[in-house]
RNA sequence: GCUGAUGUAGCUCAGUGGUAGAGCACUCCCUUGGUAAGGGAGAGGUCAUGGGUUCAAGCCCCAUCAUCAGCUCCA
């Protein structure tokens, strides 16, 4: 008895096909060319009332194991193989290669192709999991001996063979216990773990086979290995089994795949672009900063040009703090161990701190945070409710021990400068203060040219002793932060267990020009340190009360912010930040240096940062040098200019702009500086 | 901290056991020019550090340090 089901296509048309037909059948019935182009299908059952938009949460968590293996909501839409029989009325989308979901599928299939190749070449290897990632895919494997570069090349070659064989990916269902037994017999301990974790006794588990290779996998996959047309084995790195440091280490082999060689090449070009923006590379090329082996890892030397940029950043920050009612304070770099006992850092933060140093009869420690210092200032005199809020700001140098191997240019260091502030206020003032902090954070992002950002709320993990304080206190603090976010209408994600040990926090992560996310600003609520230090103020009622604290850093770390700025601008800083704003090139040293000197002086008198190249060389070379240094304006000065009190202007990225009088140029340049203009 | 790779001139890199190389940058000389590289000469290296193997080590072995790609952690 043949039963029919209804297939609704994206254009709204409905087809009746025999129950058990596959997406490929449907594609073939439309056109053979479509059937050849389609990669995977997305279906949504029509029978039940289906939620309109359900797919929102998927992207973010796609890399977690749960998301990789847990079944989709059967009511919602899901991706299926082209050969998966359809058993009910569905809305069907046939996804071709241009669909983002297809790319993930082909990458996942590429991971299987790689695993196939690995097992053919190195049969002793045990498989972990092999998901698609944002940029490609990886497969975690376990093997006693490490893979070498040559092994990777061999794997890549063998993958080409597997692709050439064009083996169909076949989905097979089998009893869970059967699968478990087989994998256990083969010593595939990781597969056994995954099956036990992601399926229940009595379940059918799904396996995907291509040729002789079988993998426990949820799918879907492209129809056959031949569809994995452009791929590359990229690199190898260690990864802990299940992400836990005390577990054994696996070898994670990274690769990437695309539908065409052209896209693969474009991807490598994109990687080149990212590399060209790398702040470590630009920091060297533009002579902004260095890290010196002889001084120690993770410690930054700011060179003169980086120093000028830092000064511009800090000047803006200090002015803005004063304008917003902060006081500037300064606290010592080392303080007695006793202080860190009181603050609780000794108890929960010691492993991130430099070891104590003995001085006279006391032990001192380098500060990893500025809060205790600011607290001591607060405590130094009695406070009345009339004094609150007290907002203490400091560009404080802190030192934290970071494990070797974690450092990364300016972005992850051992010594850095926090634009740190602590606000001591009454409970009534919490909302307005946190709100003001968020407003300040937005001003920072806007001023420095970032248009997009994300807000994250980090809360504690109940029962975890690393978080000091009672459940009530945490509930109150987390409630306060949520209130502010909600009342400001900000959308945010919540991360349980990510709070600082003394209180919950709001993090603002910015999105740079390449769409990358950076953790910078943080606003943290703290009820605990005021208790530990027994802070008080005298209220209107004449009684003693305890203030609460807000910790806030907006650059986060001046070093990290600088690193992000370098990459965001690719070293082409806007006028107000550029270390050299104007480069002057005399056409002939003999004839034009004198005039060039006078122009330089006039520009400098107006506060501009000017460099005159009077070295022996041709003007073309000097223009090139300033160009490579990404100087915003280059002025060419020759006979014509000296006779008319003018300058010939070249603008970064725009070439020759013709002549202006010195006055005209001066007013243009100073306006760009004063307005913090992003464009030249 | 862990896995893998790397460390040679200021920078980018070549150099597979037998007297350390290139380009750029630098110094000097010639050249004095019209919008992204004129020409010539010179100087510059404890081959990351410390051990070891060898008649002989930049090269092979061990350890340490640093860097890179990740894991873990984080501002």
Tab-separated table of N, CA and C in Angstrom, chain A residues 40 68-69 79-85 105 108-109 112-113 115-116 127 139 167-174 183 191 205-225:
chain	number	residue	atom	x	y	z
A	40	UNK	N	22.769	19.042	0.833
A	40	UNK	CA	22.122	18.528	2.025
A	40	UNK	C	20.725	19.142	2.070
A	68	UNK	N	27.121	18.912	19.146
A	68	UNK	CA	27.556	18.044	18.066
A	68	UNK	C	26.747	16.751	18.036
A	69	UNK	N	26.430	16.261	19.179
A	69	UNK	CA	25.884	14.911	19.208
A	69	UNK	C	24.436	14.807	19.662
A	79	UNK	N	18.807	19.328	9.629
A	79	UNK	CA	19.467	18.975	8.383
A	79	UNK	C	19.455	17.460	8.247
A	80	UNK	N	19.205	16.981	7.048
A	80	UNK	CA	19.235	15.535	6.821
A	80	UNK	C	20.000	15.234	5.543
A	81	UNK	N	20.472	13.989	5.465
A	81	UNK	CA	21.142	13.519	4.259
A	81	UNK	C	20.193	13.567	3.074
A	82	UNK	N	20.776	13.668	1.899
A	82	UNK	CA	19.947	13.664	0.687
A	82	UNK	C	19.270	12.322	0.491
A	83	UNK	N	19.871	11.271	1.082
A	83	UNK	CA	19.273	9.947	0.908
A	83	UNK	C	18.439	9.513	2.111
A	84	UNK	N	18.116	10.451	2.970
A	84	UNK	CA	17.306	10.095	4.142
A	84	UNK	C	15.840	10.025	3.729
A	85	UNK	N	15.203	8.884	3.933
A	85	UNK	CA	13.792	8.769	3.552
A	85	UNK	C	12.930	9.716	4.391
A	105	UNK	N	28.543	21.192	6.696
A	105	UNK	CA	28.339	19.767	6.422
A	105	UNK	C	29.530	19.199	5.656
A	108	UNK	N	32.421	18.781	7.917
A	108	UNK	CA	32.260	17.617	8.772
A	108	UNK	C	32.580	16.355	7.980
A	109	UNK	N	32.110	16.315	6.732
A	109	UNK	CA	32.416	15.164	5.890
A	109	UNK	C	33.923	15.090	5.629
A	112	UNK	N	35.587	13.300	8.254
A	112	UNK	CA	35.483	11.844	8.091
A	112	UNK	C	36.483	11.348	7.054
A	113	UNK	N	36.620	12.118	5.981
A	113	UNK	CA	37.588	11.733	4.951
A	113	UNK	C	38.988	11.696	5.572
A	115	UNK	N	39.716	11.216	8.735
A	115	UNK	CA	39.801	10.065	9.640
A	115	UNK	C	40.008	8.780	8.839
A	116	UNK	N	39.328	8.701	7.688
A	116	UNK	CA	39.502	7.535	6.818
A	116	UNK	C	40.974	7.403	6.431
A	127	UNK	N	40.095	7.044	17.499
A	127	UNK	CA	39.414	8.275	17.121
A	127	UNK	C	38.654	8.899	18.277
A	139	UNK	N	40.021	16.753	13.763
A	139	UNK	CA	39.695	15.461	14.319
A	139	UNK	C	40.649	15.228	15.476
A	167	UNK	N	33.473	7.510	-2.438
A	167	UNK	CA	32.684	6.548	-1.669
A	167	UNK	C	31.430	7.204	-1.115
A	168	UNK	N	30.278	6.586	-1.303
A	168	UNK	CA	29.051	7.156	-0.731
A	168	UNK	C	29.113	7.166	0.807
A	169	UNK	N	28.605	8.228	1.419
A	169	UNK	CA	28.423	8.224	2.876
A	169	UNK	C	27.087	7.537	3.160
A	170	UNK	N	27.127	6.407	3.834
A	170	UNK	CA	25.910	5.635	4.076
A	170	UNK	C	25.590	5.663	5.561
A	171	UNK	N	24.371	6.058	5.843
A	171	UNK	CA	23.939	6.071	7.239
A	171	UNK	C	23.399	4.692	7.612
A	172	UNK	N	23.879	4.178	8.732
A	172	UNK	CA	23.445	2.865	9.204
A	172	UNK	C	22.982	3.024	10.642
A	173	UNK	N	21.851	2.414	10.951
A	173	UNK	CA	21.424	2.435	12.347
A	173	UNK	C	21.660	1.063	12.931
A	174	UNK	N	22.113	1.062	14.145
A	174	UNK	CA	22.266	-0.246	14.771
A	174	UNK	C	21.989	-0.119	16.261
A	183	UNK	N	32.905	-1.193	19.416
A	183	UNK	CA	33.933	-0.186	19.709
A	183	UNK	C	34.800	-0.605	20.887
A	191	UNK	N	35.157	6.616	21.478
A	191	UNK	CA	33.862	6.385	20.852
A	191	UNK	C	32.888	5.776	21.873
A	205	UNK	N	21.714	3.673	17.524
A	205	UNK	CA	22.724	4.690	17.256
A	205	UNK	C	22.954	4.745	15.758
A	206	UNK	N	23.403	5.914	15.299
A	206	UNK	CA	23.626	6.058	13.862
A	206	UNK	C	25.125	6.043	13.579
A	207	UNK	N	25.468	5.322	12.522
A	207	UNK	CA	26.857	5.238	12.085
A	207	UNK	C	26.901	5.714	10.647
A	208	UNK	N	28.002	6.303	10.280
A	208	UNK	CA	28.187	6.673	8.876
A	208	UNK	C	29.354	5.883	8.330
A	209	UNK	N	29.103	5.254	7.184
A	209	UNK	CA	30.158	4.467	6.553
A	209	UNK	C	30.520	5.094	5.228
A	210	UNK	N	31.781	5.108	4.952
A	210	UNK	CA	32.231	5.347	3.580
A	210	UNK	C	33.362	4.360	3.339
A	211	UNK	N	33.224	3.545	2.310
A	211	UNK	CA	34.199	2.495	2.082
A	211	UNK	C	34.277	1.598	3.295
A	212	UNK	N	35.486	1.375	3.783
A	212	UNK	CA	35.666	0.507	4.940
A	212	UNK	C	35.617	1.254	6.259
A	213	UNK	N	35.433	2.570	6.182
A	213	UNK	CA	35.485	3.390	7.390
A	213	UNK	C	34.088	3.584	7.965
A	214	UNK	N	33.999	3.416	9.272
A	214	UNK	CA	32.724	3.602	9.958
A	214	UNK	C	32.941	4.526	11.143
A	215	UNK	N	32.023	5.474	11.329
A	215	UNK	CA	32.171	6.391	12.453
A	215	UNK	C	30.817	6.586	13.123
A	216	UNK	N	30.828	6.585	14.442
A	216	UNK	CA	29.630	6.944	15.199
A	216	UNK	C	29.408	8.427	14.989
A	217	UNK	N	28.278	8.760	14.435
A	217	UNK	CA	28.108	10.144	14.008
A	217	UNK	C	26.647	10.421	13.786
A	218	UNK	N	26.256	11.629	14.079
A	218	UNK	CA	24.873	12.003	13.948
A	218	UNK	C	24.538	12.439	12.530
A	219	UNK	N	25.568	12.852	11.791
A	219	UNK	CA	25.343	13.359	10.451
A	219	UNK	C	24.797	14.772	10.500
A	220	UNK	N	24.316	15.276	9.401
A	220	UNK	CA	24.312	14.625	8.084
A	220	UNK	C	25.646	14.810	7.359
A	221	UNK	N	25.740	14.149	6.242
A	221	UNK	CA	26.937	14.264	5.420
A	221	UNK	C	26.580	14.564	3.980
A	222	UNK	N	27.584	14.950	3.234
A	222	UNK	CA	27.385	15.105	1.785
A	222	UNK	C	27.185	13.702	1.223
A	223	UNK	N	26.660	13.592	0.020
A	223	UNK	CA	26.318	12.263	-0.494
A	223	UNK	C	27.516	11.318	-0.616
A	224	UNK	N	28.686	11.848	-0.998
A	224	UNK	CA	29.821	10.945	-1.158
A	224	UNK	C	31.123	11.714	-0.967
A	225	UNK	N	32.197	10.969	-0.755
A	225	UNK	CA	33.483	11.619	-0.483
A	225	UNK	C	33.926	12.487	-1.653
